[in-house]
mmCIF file of C-alpha atoms in Angstrom:
data_model
loop_
_atom_site.group_PDB
_atom_site.id
_atom_site.type_symbol
_atom_site.label_atom_id
_atom_site.label_comp_id
_atom_site.label_asym_id
_atom_site.label_seq_id
_atom_site.Cartn_x
_atom_site.Cartn_y
_atom_site.Cartn_z
ATOM 1 C CA UNK U 30 4.688 -27.912 -11.524
ATOM 2 C CA UNK U 31 2.686 -27.198 -14.530
ATOM 3 C CA UNK U 32 -0.986 -27.976 -15.280
ATOM 4 C CA UNK U 33 -0.794 -30.867 -18.046
ATOM 5 C CA UNK U 34 -3.742 -29.891 -19.618
ATOM 6 C CA UNK U 35 -1.578 -26.557 -19.955
ATOM 7 C CA UNK U 36 1.561 -27.842 -22.131
ATOM 8 C CA UNK U 37 -0.726 -30.325 -23.952
ATOM 9 C CA UNK U 38 -2.669 -27.114 -25.296
ATOM 10 C CA UNK U 39 0.482 -24.784 -25.457
ATOM 11 C CA UNK U 40 3.342 -26.532 -26.360
ATOM 12 C CA UNK U 41 5.145 -23.901 -27.993
ATOM 13 C CA UNK U 42 4.402 -21.326 -25.650
ATOM 14 C CA UNK U 43 5.887 -23.810 -22.887
ATOM 15 C CA UNK U 44 8.887 -24.365 -25.173
ATOM 16 C CA UNK U 45 9.488 -21.031 -25.426
ATOM 17 C CA UNK U 46 8.970 -19.923 -21.510
ATOM 18 C CA UNK U 47 11.267 -22.628 -20.625
ATOM 19 C CA UNK U 48 14.082 -21.526 -23.391
ATOM 20 C CA UNK U 49 13.053 -17.990 -21.653
ATOM 21 C CA UNK U 50 14.162 -19.265 -18.187
ATOM 22 C CA UNK U 51 17.747 -20.165 -19.731
ATOM 23 C CA UNK U 52 16.587 -24.153 -20.130
ATOM 24 C CA UNK U 53 15.962 -26.849 -22.472
ATOM 25 C CA UNK U 54 12.936 -27.151 -24.794
ATOM 26 C CA UNK U 55 12.812 -31.192 -25.544
ATOM 27 C CA UNK U 56 12.011 -31.206 -22.002
ATOM 28 C CA UNK U 57 8.075 -30.619 -23.274
ATOM 29 C CA UNK U 58 8.360 -32.727 -25.966
ATOM 30 C CA UNK U 59 10.007 -35.508 -24.272
ATOM 31 C CA UNK U 60 7.045 -34.851 -20.826
ATOM 32 C CA UNK U 61 4.098 -34.674 -24.018
ATOM 33 C CA UNK U 62 5.805 -38.445 -25.210
ATOM 34 C CA UNK U 63 5.738 -39.356 -21.594
ATOM 35 C CA UNK U 64 2.386 -38.330 -21.657
ATOM 36 C CA UNK U 65 0.961 -40.204 -24.483
ATOM 37 C CA UNK U 66 2.468 -43.145 -23.421
ATOM 38 C CA UNK U 67 1.193 -42.543 -20.042
ATOM 39 C CA UNK U 68 -2.573 -42.072 -21.357
ATOM 40 C CA UNK U 69 -2.379 -44.755 -23.623
ATOM 41 C CA UNK U 70 -1.272 -47.112 -20.744
ATOM 42 C CA UNK U 71 -3.943 -45.765 -18.201
ATOM 43 C CA UNK U 72 -6.509 -46.601 -20.789
ATOM 44 C CA UNK U 73 -5.806 -50.224 -21.140
ATOM 45 C CA UNK U 74 -5.528 -51.104 -17.553
ATOM 46 C CA UNK U 75 -8.516 -49.654 -16.816
ATOM 47 C CA UNK U 76 -10.270 -51.576 -19.554
ATOM 48 C CA UNK U 77 -9.002 -54.838 -18.836
ATOM 49 C CA UNK U 78 -10.519 -53.766 -15.072
ATOM 50 C CA UNK U 79 -13.760 -53.266 -16.699
ATOM 51 C CA UNK U 80 -14.046 -56.013 -18.267
ATOM 52 C CA UNK U 81 -12.767 -57.848 -14.898
ATOM 53 C CA UNK U 82 -14.863 -56.680 -12.616
ATOM 54 C CA UNK U 83 -17.806 -57.040 -15.523
ATOM 55 C CA UNK U 84 -16.809 -60.839 -15.599
ATOM 56 C CA UNK U 85 -17.230 -61.166 -12.143
ATOM 57 C CA UNK U 86 -20.411 -59.450 -11.848
ATOM 58 C CA UNK U 87 -21.410 -62.742 -13.555
ATOM 59 C CA UNK U 88 -20.060 -65.306 -11.831
ATOM 60 C CA UNK U 89 -22.991 -66.982 -9.915
ATOM 61 C CA UNK U 90 -21.589 -69.469 -7.307
ATOM 62 C CA UNK U 91 -18.499 -71.529 -7.665
ATOM 63 C CA UNK U 92 -16.865 -70.111 -10.297
ATOM 64 C CA UNK U 93 -16.109 -72.826 -13.277
ATOM 65 C CA UNK U 94 -12.670 -74.031 -14.396
ATOM 66 C CA UNK U 95 -13.134 -72.019 -17.788
ATOM 67 C CA UNK U 96 -13.917 -68.606 -15.571
ATOM 68 C CA UNK U 97 -11.022 -69.456 -12.927
ATOM 69 C CA UNK U 98 -8.444 -69.779 -16.025
ATOM 70 C CA UNK U 99 -10.362 -66.353 -17.441
ATOM 71 C CA UNK U 100 -9.671 -64.350 -14.294
ATOM 72 C CA UNK U 101 -6.397 -65.170 -14.472
ATOM 73 C CA UNK U 102 -5.746 -64.034 -17.569
ATOM 74 C CA UNK U 103 -7.243 -61.127 -17.005
ATOM 75 C CA UNK U 104 -4.835 -60.700 -13.605
ATOM 76 C CA UNK U 105 -1.395 -61.993 -16.269
ATOM 77 C CA UNK U 106 -2.500 -59.305 -18.469
ATOM 78 C CA UNK U 107 -2.377 -56.241 -15.737
ATOM 79 C CA UNK U 108 0.700 -57.702 -14.187
ATOM 80 C CA UNK U 109 2.552 -57.051 -17.185
ATOM 81 C CA UNK U 110 0.895 -53.508 -17.752
ATOM 82 C CA UNK U 111 0.674 -52.230 -14.532
ATOM 83 C CA UNK U 112 5.152 -52.149 -13.390
ATOM 84 C CA UNK U 113 5.149 -50.907 -17.397
ATOM 85 C CA UNK U 114 2.948 -47.918 -16.098
ATOM 86 C CA UNK U 115 4.616 -47.204 -13.057
ATOM 87 C CA UNK U 116 7.606 -47.059 -15.552
ATOM 88 C CA UNK U 117 6.237 -44.931 -17.426
ATOM 89 C CA UNK U 118 4.375 -42.804 -14.324
ATOM 90 C CA UNK U 119 7.615 -42.226 -12.492
ATOM 91 C CA UNK U 120 9.447 -40.907 -15.590
ATOM 92 C CA UNK U 121 7.184 -38.235 -16.523
ATOM 93 C CA UNK U 122 6.466 -37.292 -12.759
ATOM 94 C CA UNK U 123 10.644 -37.108 -12.799
ATOM 95 C CA UNK U 124 10.106 -34.783 -15.943
ATOM 96 C CA UNK U 125 6.903 -33.022 -15.075
ATOM 97 C CA UNK U 126 9.559 -31.438 -12.220
ATOM 98 C CA UNK U 127 12.125 -30.017 -14.705
ATOM 99 C CA UNK U 128 9.401 -27.793 -16.548
ATOM 100 C CA UNK U 129 10.232 -24.608 -15.472
ATOM 101 C CA UNK U 130 7.284 -21.909 -14.415
ATOM 102 C CA UNK U 131 6.586 -20.019 -16.823
ATOM 103 C CA UNK U 132 7.122 -15.978 -16.153
ATOM 104 C CA UNK U 133 4.855 -13.559 -16.343
ATOM 105 C CA UNK U 134 3.708 -11.026 -19.481
ATOM 106 C CA UNK U 135 5.656 -7.961 -18.105
ATOM 107 C CA UNK U 136 8.532 -9.974 -17.583
ATOM 108 C CA UNK U 137 11.576 -8.620 -19.246
ATOM 109 C CA UNK U 138 13.019 -11.165 -21.429
ATOM 110 C CA UNK U 139 16.811 -11.662 -21.036
ATOM 111 C CA UNK U 140 19.211 -14.096 -20.176
ATOM 112 C CA UNK U 141 21.130 -13.085 -17.124
ATOM 113 C CA UNK U 142 21.178 -10.113 -14.876
ATOM 114 C CA UNK U 143 21.944 -7.647 -17.552
ATOM 115 C CA UNK U 144 18.931 -8.235 -18.572
ATOM 116 C CA UNK U 145 17.362 -6.548 -15.446
ATOM 117 C CA UNK U 146 15.024 -3.640 -15.162
ATOM 118 C CA UNK U 147 15.851 -0.934 -11.960
ATOM 119 C CA UNK U 148 12.157 0.242 -11.570
ATOM 120 C CA UNK U 149 12.452 2.246 -9.028
ATOM 121 C CA UNK U 150 15.592 4.175 -6.550
ATOM 122 C CA UNK U 151 14.966 5.280 -2.967
ATOM 123 C CA UNK U 152 17.112 6.677 -0.155
ATOM 124 C CA UNK U 153 19.717 9.789 -0.520
ATOM 125 C CA UNK U 154 22.991 8.655 -0.857
ATOM 126 C CA UNK U 155 25.719 10.008 2.164
ATOM 127 C CA UNK U 156 28.356 12.022 0.958
ATOM 128 C CA UNK U 157 31.130 11.360 3.131
ATOM 129 C CA UNK U 158 34.209 13.758 4.241
ATOM 130 C CA UNK U 159 36.591 10.680 4.357
ATOM 131 C CA UNK U 160 36.582 7.070 2.387
ATOM 132 C CA UNK U 161 34.133 4.987 4.024
ATOM 133 C CA UNK U 162 35.549 1.515 5.237
ATOM 134 C CA UNK U 163 34.001 -1.616 4.455
ATOM 135 C CA UNK U 164 31.893 -3.306 6.940
ATOM 136 C CA UNK U 165 33.955 -6.013 7.424
ATOM 137 C CA UNK U 166 36.730 -3.257 8.222
ATOM 138 C CA UNK U 167 34.555 -1.625 10.509
ATOM 139 C CA UNK U 168 33.179 -4.474 12.615
ATOM 140 C CA UNK U 169 37.190 -5.941 13.110
ATOM 141 C CA UNK U 170 38.210 -2.285 14.457
ATOM 142 C CA UNK U 171 34.650 -2.166 16.873
ATOM 143 C CA UNK U 172 36.043 -5.644 17.859
ATOM 144 C CA UNK U 173 32.351 -6.807 16.978
ATOM 145 C CA UNK U 174 33.553 -9.450 13.422
ATOM 146 C CA UNK U 175 36.104 -12.142 13.965
ATOM 147 C CA UNK U 176 36.323 -14.141 10.917
ATOM 148 C CA UNK U 177 40.324 -15.661 11.434
ATOM 149 C CA UNK U 178 39.035 -17.799 14.175
ATOM 150 C CA UNK U 179 35.652 -18.984 13.019
ATOM 151 C CA UNK U 180 37.633 -20.303 9.511
ATOM 152 C CA UNK U 181 39.442 -22.586 11.489
ATOM 153 C CA UNK U 182 36.779 -23.684 13.079
ATOM 154 C CA UNK U 183 33.793 -23.671 10.901
ATOM 155 C CA UNK U 184 36.095 -23.721 7.559
ATOM 156 C CA UNK U 185 35.521 -21.094 4.481
ATOM 157 C CA UNK U 186 32.880 -17.975 4.959
ATOM 158 C CA UNK U 187 32.358 -18.699 8.394
ATOM 159 C CA UNK U 188 32.151 -16.163 11.112
ATOM 160 C CA UNK U 189 31.941 -14.803 14.755
ATOM 161 C CA UNK U 190 29.655 -11.362 15.261
ATOM 162 C CA UNK U 191 30.580 -10.267 18.820
ATOM 163 C CA UNK U 192 29.348 -7.903 21.574
ATOM 164 C CA UNK U 193 27.334 -4.947 20.410
ATOM 165 C CA UNK U 194 27.362 -6.925 16.940
ATOM 166 C CA UNK U 195 25.100 -9.559 18.144
ATOM 167 C CA UNK U 196 22.882 -6.971 20.006
ATOM 168 C CA UNK U 197 22.409 -4.917 16.558
ATOM 169 C CA UNK U 198 21.192 -8.216 14.891
ATOM 170 C CA UNK U 199 18.859 -8.967 17.203
ATOM 171 C CA UNK U 200 17.878 -5.281 17.328
ATOM 172 C CA UNK U 201 17.118 -5.643 13.351
ATOM 173 C CA UNK U 202 15.279 -9.218 13.839
ATOM 174 C CA UNK U 203 13.124 -8.228 16.082
ATOM 175 C CA UNK U 204 12.495 -4.574 14.525
ATOM 176 C CA UNK U 205 11.500 -6.708 11.879
ATOM 177 C CA UNK U 206 8.604 -9.190 13.401
ATOM 178 C CA UNK U 207 7.003 -6.219 14.942
ATOM 179 C CA UNK U 208 6.949 -4.447 12.041
ATOM 180 C CA UNK U 209 5.428 -7.664 10.035
ATOM 181 C CA UNK U 210 2.855 -8.724 12.972
ATOM 182 C CA UNK U 211 1.422 -5.272 12.754
ATOM 183 C CA UNK U 212 0.705 -5.916 9.225
ATOM 184 C CA UNK U 213 -0.753 -9.506 10.701
ATOM 185 C CA UNK U 214 1.553 -11.863 10.020
ATOM 186 C CA UNK U 215 1.428 -14.620 11.873
ATOM 187 C CA UNK U 216 4.872 -15.300 13.606
ATOM 188 C CA UNK U 217 6.733 -19.252 13.371
ATOM 189 C CA UNK U 218 9.441 -20.680 13.935
ATOM 190 C CA UNK U 219 10.208 -23.370 11.844
ATOM 191 C CA UNK U 220 11.943 -26.758 10.920
ATOM 192 C CA UNK U 221 15.684 -26.364 10.136
ATOM 193 C CA UNK U 222 15.883 -29.856 8.571
ATOM 194 C CA UNK U 223 13.418 -30.889 5.876
ATOM 195 C CA UNK U 224 12.239 -33.815 4.184
ATOM 196 C CA UNK U 225 13.245 -34.243 0.498
ATOM 197 C CA UNK U 226 9.720 -33.836 -0.470
ATOM 198 C CA UNK U 227 9.489 -30.131 0.951
ATOM 199 C CA UNK U 228 12.629 -28.726 -1.219
ATOM 200 C CA UNK U 229 10.882 -30.701 -4.215
ATOM 201 C CA UNK U 230 7.360 -29.186 -3.639
ATOM 202 C CA UNK U 231 8.633 -25.685 -3.233
ATOM 203 C CA UNK U 232 10.859 -25.905 -6.368
ATOM 204 C CA UNK U 233 14.041 -25.203 -4.707
ATOM 205 C CA UNK U 234 14.653 -29.238 -6.416
ATOM 206 C CA UNK U 235 15.788 -29.798 -8.770
ATOM 207 C CA UNK U 236 17.429 -27.113 -9.647
ATOM 208 C CA UNK U 237 19.019 -26.425 -5.986
ATOM 209 C CA UNK U 238 20.176 -29.443 -5.197
ATOM 210 C CA UNK U 239 23.675 -28.638 -5.202
ATOM 211 C CA UNK U 240 23.372 -25.972 -3.096
ATOM 212 C CA UNK U 241 21.235 -27.699 -0.203
ATOM 213 C CA UNK U 242 23.455 -29.282 2.974
ATOM 214 C CA UNK U 243 21.923 -32.830 2.936
ATOM 215 C CA UNK U 244 22.118 -34.218 6.744
ATOM 216 C CA UNK U 245 23.199 -38.043 6.966
ATOM 217 C CA UNK U 246 19.581 -38.822 7.680
ATOM 218 C CA UNK U 247 18.642 -37.851 4.137
ATOM 219 C CA UNK U 248 17.035 -34.366 4.838
ATOM 220 C CA UNK U 249 17.587 -30.970 3.775
ATOM 221 C CA UNK U 250 18.567 -27.670 5.727
ATOM 222 C CA UNK U 251 16.664 -24.981 4.677
ATOM 223 C CA UNK U 252 18.070 -22.398 2.548
ATOM 224 C CA UNK U 253 14.978 -20.116 3.620
ATOM 225 C CA UNK U 254 12.111 -20.683 5.581
ATOM 226 C CA UNK U 255 9.824 -20.333 2.490
ATOM 227 C CA UNK U 256 10.300 -24.183 2.560
ATOM 228 C CA UNK U 257 9.055 -25.272 6.090
ATOM 229 C CA UNK U 258 5.938 -22.837 5.387
ATOM 230 C CA UNK U 259 4.849 -23.167 2.034
ATOM 231 C CA UNK U 260 4.905 -26.592 3.048
ATOM 232 C CA UNK U 261 2.896 -26.320 6.297
ATOM 233 C CA UNK U 262 -0.282 -26.875 3.834
ATOM 234 C CA UNK U 263 0.450 -29.762 2.426
ATOM 235 C CA UNK U 264 -1.806 -32.251 0.912
ATOM 236 C CA UNK U 265 -4.804 -30.529 3.085
ATOM 237 C CA UNK U 266 -8.020 -28.511 1.554
ATOM 238 C CA UNK U 267 -8.682 -24.863 2.896
ATOM 239 C CA UNK U 268 -11.301 -22.535 2.848
ATOM 240 C CA UNK U 269 -11.627 -19.620 1.246
ATOM 241 C CA UNK U 270 -12.824 -17.915 3.281
ATOM 242 C CA UNK U 271 -9.204 -18.033 5.355
ATOM 243 C CA UNK U 272 -7.643 -16.615 2.585
ATOM 244 C CA UNK U 273 -5.031 -15.069 2.157
ATOM 245 C CA UNK U 274 -2.757 -16.756 5.238
ATOM 246 C CA UNK U 275 -0.194 -14.615 6.409
ATOM 247 C CA UNK U 276 2.893 -15.709 7.827
ATOM 248 C CA UNK U 277 6.692 -14.703 8.682
ATOM 249 C CA UNK U 278 8.957 -17.584 9.064
ATOM 250 C CA UNK U 279 12.216 -17.078 11.466
ATOM 251 C CA UNK U 280 14.911 -19.131 11.215
ATOM 252 C CA UNK U 281 18.742 -19.467 10.291
ATOM 253 C CA UNK U 282 19.217 -20.590 6.676
ATOM 254 C CA UNK U 283 22.166 -22.560 5.002
ATOM 255 C CA UNK U 284 23.116 -22.548 1.840
ATOM 256 C CA UNK U 285 26.642 -24.331 0.435
ATOM 257 C CA UNK U 286 27.088 -21.344 -2.218
ATOM 258 C CA UNK U 287 28.068 -23.709 -5.481
ATOM 259 C CA UNK U 288 29.232 -21.915 -8.108
ATOM 260 C CA UNK U 289 30.370 -18.562 -6.167
ATOM 261 C CA UNK U 290 34.448 -19.255 -5.625
ATOM 262 C CA UNK U 291 36.167 -16.308 -4.793
ATOM 263 C CA UNK U 292 33.326 -13.977 -4.892
ATOM 264 C CA UNK U 293 32.846 -11.877 -1.684
ATOM 265 C CA UNK U 294 34.852 -13.557 0.619
ATOM 266 C CA UNK U 295 35.580 -10.772 2.577
ATOM 267 C CA UNK U 296 33.107 -9.567 4.874
ATOM 268 C CA UNK U 297 29.587 -11.124 5.421
ATOM 269 C CA UNK U 298 27.967 -10.170 2.554
ATOM 270 C CA UNK U 299 27.812 -14.004 1.098
ATOM 271 C CA UNK U 300 28.179 -17.036 3.491
ATOM 272 C CA UNK U 301 27.331 -20.146 4.428
ATOM 273 C CA UNK U 302 25.197 -19.338 7.363
ATOM 274 C CA UNK U 303 22.641 -16.753 8.186
ATOM 275 C CA UNK U 304 19.088 -15.266 9.665
ATOM 276 C CA UNK U 305 16.612 -14.218 7.941
ATOM 277 C CA UNK U 306 12.699 -13.097 8.354
ATOM 278 C CA UNK U 307 10.735 -13.747 5.383
ATOM 279 C CA UNK U 308 6.946 -13.624 4.754
ATOM 280 C CA UNK U 309 4.724 -16.181 3.202
ATOM 281 C CA UNK U 310 1.067 -15.699 1.179
ATOM 282 C CA UNK U 311 -0.863 -17.813 0.381
ATOM 283 C CA UNK U 312 -4.073 -16.734 -1.721
ATOM 284 C CA UNK U 313 -7.107 -17.424 -4.133
ATOM 285 C CA UNK U 314 -6.011 -18.578 -7.691
ATOM 286 C CA UNK U 315 -6.024 -15.005 -9.032
ATOM 287 C CA UNK U 316 -3.224 -13.277 -10.985
ATOM 288 C CA UNK U 317 -4.308 -10.349 -9.940
ATOM 289 C CA UNK U 318 -4.821 -10.971 -6.598
ATOM 290 C CA UNK U 319 -1.597 -12.280 -6.612
ATOM 291 C CA UNK U 320 0.068 -8.818 -7.800
ATOM 292 C CA UNK U 321 -1.652 -7.010 -5.779
ATOM 293 C CA UNK U 322 -0.135 -8.823 -2.816
ATOM 294 C CA UNK U 323 3.306 -9.534 -4.561
ATOM 295 C CA UNK U 324 3.579 -5.521 -4.365
ATOM 296 C CA UNK U 325 2.132 -4.954 -1.064
ATOM 297 C CA UNK U 326 4.874 -7.687 0.302
ATOM 298 C CA UNK U 327 7.594 -5.568 -1.780
ATOM 299 C CA UNK U 328 6.518 -2.470 -0.077
ATOM 300 C CA UNK U 329 6.548 -3.894 3.716
ATOM 301 C CA UNK U 330 10.216 -4.551 2.698
ATOM 302 C CA UNK U 331 10.857 -1.415 1.538
ATOM 303 C CA UNK U 332 9.264 0.434 4.363
ATOM 304 C CA UNK U 333 12.001 -1.791 6.310
ATOM 305 C CA UNK U 334 14.443 -0.278 4.606
ATOM 306 C CA UNK U 335 13.298 3.488 5.217
ATOM 307 C CA UNK U 336 12.504 2.994 8.027
ATOM 308 C CA UNK U 337 16.210 2.058 8.643
ATOM 309 C CA UNK U 338 17.694 4.548 6.309
ATOM 310 C CA UNK U 339 19.140 2.850 3.919
ATOM 311 C CA UNK U 340 19.352 3.405 0.054
ATOM 312 C CA UNK U 341 18.087 1.124 -1.943
ATOM 313 C CA UNK U 342 16.879 -0.293 -5.711
ATOM 314 C CA UNK U 343 14.291 -1.893 -7.420
ATOM 315 C CA UNK U 344 14.965 -4.368 -9.714
ATOM 316 C CA UNK U 345 12.519 -5.985 -11.948
ATOM 317 C CA UNK U 346 14.522 -9.445 -12.750
ATOM 318 C CA UNK U 347 14.629 -10.753 -16.407
ATOM 319 C CA UNK U 348 13.793 -14.624 -17.325
ATOM 320 C CA UNK U 349 17.384 -15.893 -17.162
ATOM 321 C CA UNK U 350 17.864 -14.451 -14.009
ATOM 322 C CA UNK U 351 15.339 -15.860 -11.860
ATOM 323 C CA UNK U 352 14.150 -19.044 -10.352
ATOM 324 C CA UNK U 353 12.674 -21.501 -12.400
ATOM 325 C CA UNK U 354 9.862 -21.883 -10.269
ATOM 326 C CA UNK U 355 9.264 -18.071 -10.904
ATOM 327 C CA UNK U 356 6.694 -16.315 -12.571
ATOM 328 C CA UNK U 357 7.551 -12.982 -11.431
ATOM 329 C CA UNK U 358 10.969 -12.073 -9.018
ATOM 330 C CA UNK U 359 11.528 -8.141 -7.610
ATOM 331 C CA UNK U 360 15.249 -7.992 -6.071
ATOM 332 C CA UNK U 361 15.824 -5.028 -3.548
ATOM 333 C CA UNK U 362 19.451 -3.843 -3.717
ATOM 334 C CA UNK U 363 20.894 -1.663 -0.765
ATOM 335 C CA UNK U 364 23.301 0.629 -1.172
ATOM 336 C CA UNK U 365 27.141 -0.242 0.236
ATOM 337 C CA UNK U 366 29.250 2.813 0.370
ATOM 338 C CA UNK U 367 32.565 0.880 0.509
ATOM 339 C CA UNK U 368 31.313 -0.638 -2.663
ATOM 340 C CA UNK U 369 29.922 2.188 -4.599
ATOM 341 C CA UNK U 370 27.068 0.279 -5.427
ATOM 342 C CA UNK U 371 23.643 -1.500 -4.498
ATOM 343 C CA UNK U 372 23.958 -5.147 -3.521
ATOM 344 C CA UNK U 373 21.002 -7.757 -2.930
ATOM 345 C CA UNK U 374 19.243 -7.657 0.228
ATOM 346 C CA UNK U 375 15.556 -9.059 -0.377
ATOM 347 C CA UNK U 376 14.264 -10.827 -2.801
ATOM 348 C CA UNK U 377 10.265 -10.745 -3.802
ATOM 349 C CA UNK U 378 8.412 -13.742 -5.853
ATOM 350 C CA UNK U 379 5.110 -15.120 -6.700
ATOM 351 C CA UNK U 380 4.366 -18.392 -8.331
ATOM 352 C CA UNK U 381 0.624 -19.060 -9.056
ATOM 353 C CA UNK U 382 0.262 -22.734 -8.322
ATOM 354 C CA UNK U 383 3.271 -23.702 -9.269
ATOM 355 C CA UNK U 384 4.509 -24.855 -5.745
ATOM 356 C CA UNK U 385 0.982 -25.900 -4.567
ATOM 357 C CA UNK U 386 0.556 -28.428 -6.980
ATOM 358 C CA UNK U 387 3.618 -29.688 -5.817
ATOM 359 C CA UNK U 388 2.658 -29.831 -2.653
ATOM 360 C CA UNK U 389 -0.934 -30.254 -3.170
ATOM 361 C CA UNK U 390 -1.891 -27.690 -1.384
ATOM 362 C CA UNK U 391 -6.159 -26.833 -2.168
ATOM 363 C CA UNK U 392 -8.867 -24.139 -1.517
ATOM 364 C CA UNK U 393 -12.711 -24.653 -1.537
ATOM 365 C CA UNK U 394 -13.642 -21.672 -3.299
ATOM 366 C CA UNK U 395 -16.668 -19.609 -3.213
ATOM 367 C CA UNK U 396 -18.296 -20.861 -6.549
ATOM 368 C CA UNK U 397 -17.957 -24.358 -4.679
ATOM 369 C CA UNK U 398 -15.092 -25.680 -6.720
ATOM 370 C CA UNK U 399 -11.762 -26.668 -5.229
ATOM 371 C CA UNK U 400 -8.696 -25.325 -7.047
ATOM 372 C CA UNK U 401 -4.907 -24.578 -5.609
ATOM 373 C CA UNK U 402 -3.992 -21.918 -3.610
ATOM 374 C CA UNK U 403 -1.277 -19.175 -5.242
ATOM 375 C CA UNK U 404 1.889 -18.714 -3.258
ATOM 376 C CA UNK U 405 4.180 -15.468 -2.879
ATOM 377 C CA UNK U 406 7.202 -14.535 -0.641
ATOM 378 C CA UNK U 407 9.273 -12.516 -0.179
ATOM 379 C CA UNK U 408 12.468 -11.389 1.886
ATOM 380 C CA UNK U 409 11.620 -8.798 5.195
ATOM 381 C CA UNK U 410 15.632 -8.390 6.923
ATOM 382 C CA UNK U 411 18.305 -11.464 6.673
ATOM 383 C CA UNK U 412 20.882 -10.921 8.475
ATOM 384 C CA UNK U 413 24.669 -10.397 8.468
ATOM 385 C CA UNK U 414 24.059 -9.164 4.917
ATOM 386 C CA UNK U 415 22.054 -6.077 5.915
ATOM 387 C CA UNK U 416 24.319 -5.442 9.098
ATOM 388 C CA UNK U 417 26.804 -4.930 6.210
ATOM 389 C CA UNK U 418 24.903 -1.856 5.157
ATOM 390 C CA UNK U 419 24.066 -0.500 8.452
ATOM 391 C CA UNK U 420 27.594 -0.385 9.163
ATOM 392 C CA UNK U 421 28.744 1.137 6.096
ATOM 393 C CA UNK U 422 25.692 3.655 5.556
ATOM 394 C CA UNK U 423 25.864 4.406 9.525
ATOM 395 C CA UNK U 424 29.814 4.950 9.644
ATOM 396 C CA UNK U 425 31.528 8.004 11.626
ATOM 397 C CA UNK U 426 35.052 9.602 10.523
ATOM 398 C CA UNK U 427 35.856 8.693 14.706
ATOM 399 C CA UNK U 428 35.201 4.473 13.593
ATOM 400 C CA UNK U 429 31.957 4.019 15.737
ATOM 401 C CA UNK U 430 28.707 3.883 14.392
ATOM 402 C CA UNK U 431 25.243 5.501 15.017
ATOM 403 C CA UNK U 432 22.657 3.021 15.379
ATOM 404 C CA UNK U 433 19.386 3.516 12.949
ATOM 405 C CA UNK U 434 16.549 5.291 15.391
ATOM 406 C CA UNK U 435 14.195 2.592 14.406
ATOM 407 C CA UNK U 436 16.805 -0.270 16.275
ATOM 408 C CA UNK U 437 18.047 2.561 19.849
ATOM 409 C CA UNK U 438 14.803 1.226 22.060
ATOM 410 C CA UNK U 439 16.419 -2.211 20.963
ATOM 411 C CA UNK U 440 19.413 -1.656 22.651
ATOM 412 C CA UNK U 441 19.426 1.685 25.094
ATOM 413 C CA UNK U 442 22.243 3.468 23.341
ATOM 414 C CA UNK U 443 22.385 5.467 20.147
ATOM 415 C CA UNK U 444 25.930 5.208 19.521
ATOM 416 C CA UNK U 445 28.427 1.922 19.021
ATOM 417 C CA UNK U 446 32.402 2.590 19.815
ATOM 418 C CA UNK U 447 35.207 0.186 20.724
ATOM 419 C CA UNK U 448 34.823 -0.652 23.972
ATOM 420 C CA UNK U 449 38.069 0.481 26.305
#
């Protein structure tokens, strides 16, 4: 959520930034209109309460009939205005929650993914002396993956991982946890089902409502542990001396993948359930400091890929291909030989106070003021998508898989091959 003062003082700027994110700039006019009505009603009710309090303080002893009549008049006036104010307040809050966060000044303007800018490529793309197979075929040939039985049990995009592929997944997750704890991040398991306030607070609602699963009790299944961890300090006032707070969340993630019908139906690139290690940072209200952390967190993910020996590229996302709440976003795409292309495996974003205002997370600053914290998040690893990249890049002509060197200690072996 934005500061209403920012919207009042910069309406045209907020309209433009809203349009740049492919959203309706008329929302800005609507929220300003409701803000005027709201402030006018607040002034009226405050004035009546002030008069009523002053009138009450003047009464000495038992009130006279006229005084009783005047007291009732004040109550009647408030009883008419209070419901009107409550209705306007609800409409105002609803629209405020729909205003997107303006992108940072160095974010490219664009309508969709075609406006994204490649800022870096790293790693050597392996040349195979055979036609590289797609990850799902490699895994099926090694009897490590079953989608046919899974679909019969769990529906579209369901999957079973088996044997050494399960162990490889755990190796990747454990390697990521070990790496991030060395960077002094606190590991956390998190609630997988959360109250809707956490999804509204992190900015996944209203824009991502359709892509989230809802339980019969009205809670939402998380699409990322960012939701649970960012909301961990909701309605708290922290202390600047304890910032930044650095967490990693370890959890399954659930996404309906609405709007992706027919896309990536083979393999485990786009699935409804996956596992992820996510990094979340809460820091001081300073965009320069936040930008430093943004690059640092991106660097951690790059180091993970470098140690895994996987080629990748980094994209700076344009305004039309980033989330409504994100101020700036980098995506990392990892090389998939069978597709002869890079595919997204990581996303790194910062929000300034967009999430913390919605969640009411503040801190006592060293200058004596109270401010909203700034929030950031980034993928460390997400499986099984990253497993697909490992299988494809490390496949051998005989169908076996060389295990990346940094993972071998977790699996006590160097090669995955068909068990006879």
